[in-house]
């Protein structure tokens, strides 16, 4: 078996594309086959060159390594469609020579007039194939006259039935089939022609893709028959919708894989989550590694109903994975997050990063760690005080937070600077002054971070260091 993932670089990899890649990868691994990566970059108007590198990076971040294709090489090189134009044109010429394709020269306006006429007759528009197909000489004369010339496929007047592993038997009636374009006026193939030719020449035997392609698959079946290509297996995946029932799109930047990576999600969690969008392993088990999925996956447990992209569930998955992964793996992932974000946390200090992972235990994403601790590594004058925190924690009450900080400062100046020693000092200060820990810890947090959120106060002060802690307390007292 050989499967493939063939993204179009008109945008970055989004979760729907990642799920398609994952399921194709899993199908190949489960059946002892090969997984191929091809880039379908024939949409010149919408092409984004940097998207190719991002797609490759994000697939590798997810752990979906391919056996053949872009960068990996293989027997069917090249694996970018823009570098295979001569191959497509040769197959179009083969169809022209066999009378299974023909030139068409209508302008956009002429086609629109035809559609309007069909609508007026309350009929679905079908392209009217001419009785006498235009010759190559006539096509060239039309080009010379400035007209756009395309090539259309001759569709036989017969129903087309597809056997799909997810949706069963699907038939396109002959009445709804018309001659479609296979070569555009600019010499580039349409998606349908290039897709069919590449899948055949690259030996792809099983095609898994989104449900939106199911209604177009009859075109591929007819092209394969005309070109003498063997038929692959098909499996179309249910759509992924947001919680309001709208289809997710690659135009929604916040569902790009890279966006989740930048936001501090673990690849294990995202992969686990998208695997369950339209598929289930049976039973109640939900936490699944890539190795687990390789053993369990099969198209027999794919659903037909649309899947819902529940961000709260993804966040819960990420929290759970963060709580159970080995520290070395968390460190690797944390450093990747830091490399993608502008944060003052020193990314090269592994011991410090391990400490942050421990003191922020229970974090949901790495962005939580950055939000809680980044200020500790920023310049002393680079953070602002939250006005609400100042009002609530520092200004209110007879013995307000400013007063507590002033009384506490001498003790801190003489303290041993370890988390445990600082916690003991603060407990002793609370007992001596009949104060709850919150009446002391919260003013300290606001003074040294500007907010009421940080790791445990002893850990916070120890991470900040004696000199910076004292300087920040004095700065806070000076601005009251």
Steps between C-alpha positions, in 0.01 A plus 500: 500500500611854429319806634575866449448846641487761226449848644460814293729779630232768479523527878662335799414155634170511690350235724288353221804448282695365797225244565510392134879463521472308828239254373697433180816451706320261736342304218840443341663403829218265599517318165879494474488740207658830400394859563573765237508882513419691181457876461212606275618849411322571172272774637725781382277784620479378862840332534708586810858375470570527873200277569691199366774531763240557773301192394816288507603637841157446652471143370838420652402672826198269514728199441344411163808401302456391139679226309494661156439841351613855559854507650492121551528426127375190326442332163238748376688829544431787490235519772390858438228527238636828364806301388291233322315712242644312200371173647146636528505651152612168356201326659265771376640451150439127532135570577476749212649249257251236615201732458442494876570871541452811290581869481247757622524872435207674670570815695393540861215725384382246244494226763308727736243568229456123456449455875243778513310344210496163678378666819222673306392158370517370860766250396837415653778631278693241302772604259371442143758283326523602132404243238831555320789523743740790429833407341841598635530745209174668600618513861825668397313749283281587798808555716653719230179704502537557874241250620556273798510133404448219750475123463188316617458129568238300307278351768309186405123516555489245781454488874821482701503300825774527761561254782612702799622341824328765712186586302435174315367500145462850354359557150520809280211485248586550134259794486725697736826426318642739243829559320742662747823691441824304537748756361464873568578778254832573674623147428458380858294189572190514715507329838311201363740417216821555697369310800402194298822490297723540805318244714530246218864567409606515866333167577246630752256218572280650772361854512380654826386861484227733619134439429488817289683307225247216488264684266788550253638146506293392198727723291803308623338164433423598139849643441662184637293283269583715198873496578509129582593545866404250770237611750620571859303454819313807624416624847354847553520651847217684677527877515635683803270774627535762770269489803248719315479251213710696250760321289859561605710651225869558433402868485438482876852570622428396856448137393840473336731240651772765524267724702449226759874437508569870562227506765684236701313179425674164500515310171394183686182668622407659168562175312295303754217751477477515120513120477165492678335746260281260306665177620488303823706206624207325667445495875554790737872553446585843362864565587699356209860545392609482139626146565157408641328645195726304265372181663131594524410706195274375224232649275234268644457729802469824305175688548281656233380796704698822522748531787499797741824683578468554876780729619422434866550129442829565320617709795403219739696253285802729509481542879488124543792434265705773671442333836621158384779546246861449620680818600757461222223499239331801662832684500546434128148624425537803730818605319320468166224728634755756619675497162174606336406773747647829612539442873769605751529145636860380434447213253856372532495433876374142526520490880291814527245369249467175695437705813227698324334178384498373858381817673224545240384139531140468383547750217264475203732630228854635491345842449372471859858459624615798296212711630573409862878520498614708202483820703759359741764515225400837356678826594377643830338797328346298215180394673195699602279467805147374446284790628235264637764298686653817645160621617394168651827372643720801573273797570201367695477449876648658809805281476521495126742320273739793486527492878565125499773536238670776698501290816618188315786659308763491781436129561538423132826692483650257754331180376656180370400498133354155438134412439466311829676768709288774344178309564603450866584868535161603364314254723684635801419858397132408466488338844680791666265756343178294516461505122381236258750393234292667229540837674876465454546290186266703280662839569835337425368361170365835390823672600731265310281398201232769471222237532352261754599188300832319533638167620524438877633816659820341634578359155416833338738698721775238468474505120508879496805518728575712804618816326212519252241416764617776733531749214147427381352533849671837543375609157147402598518687831633808325201528267224488764 
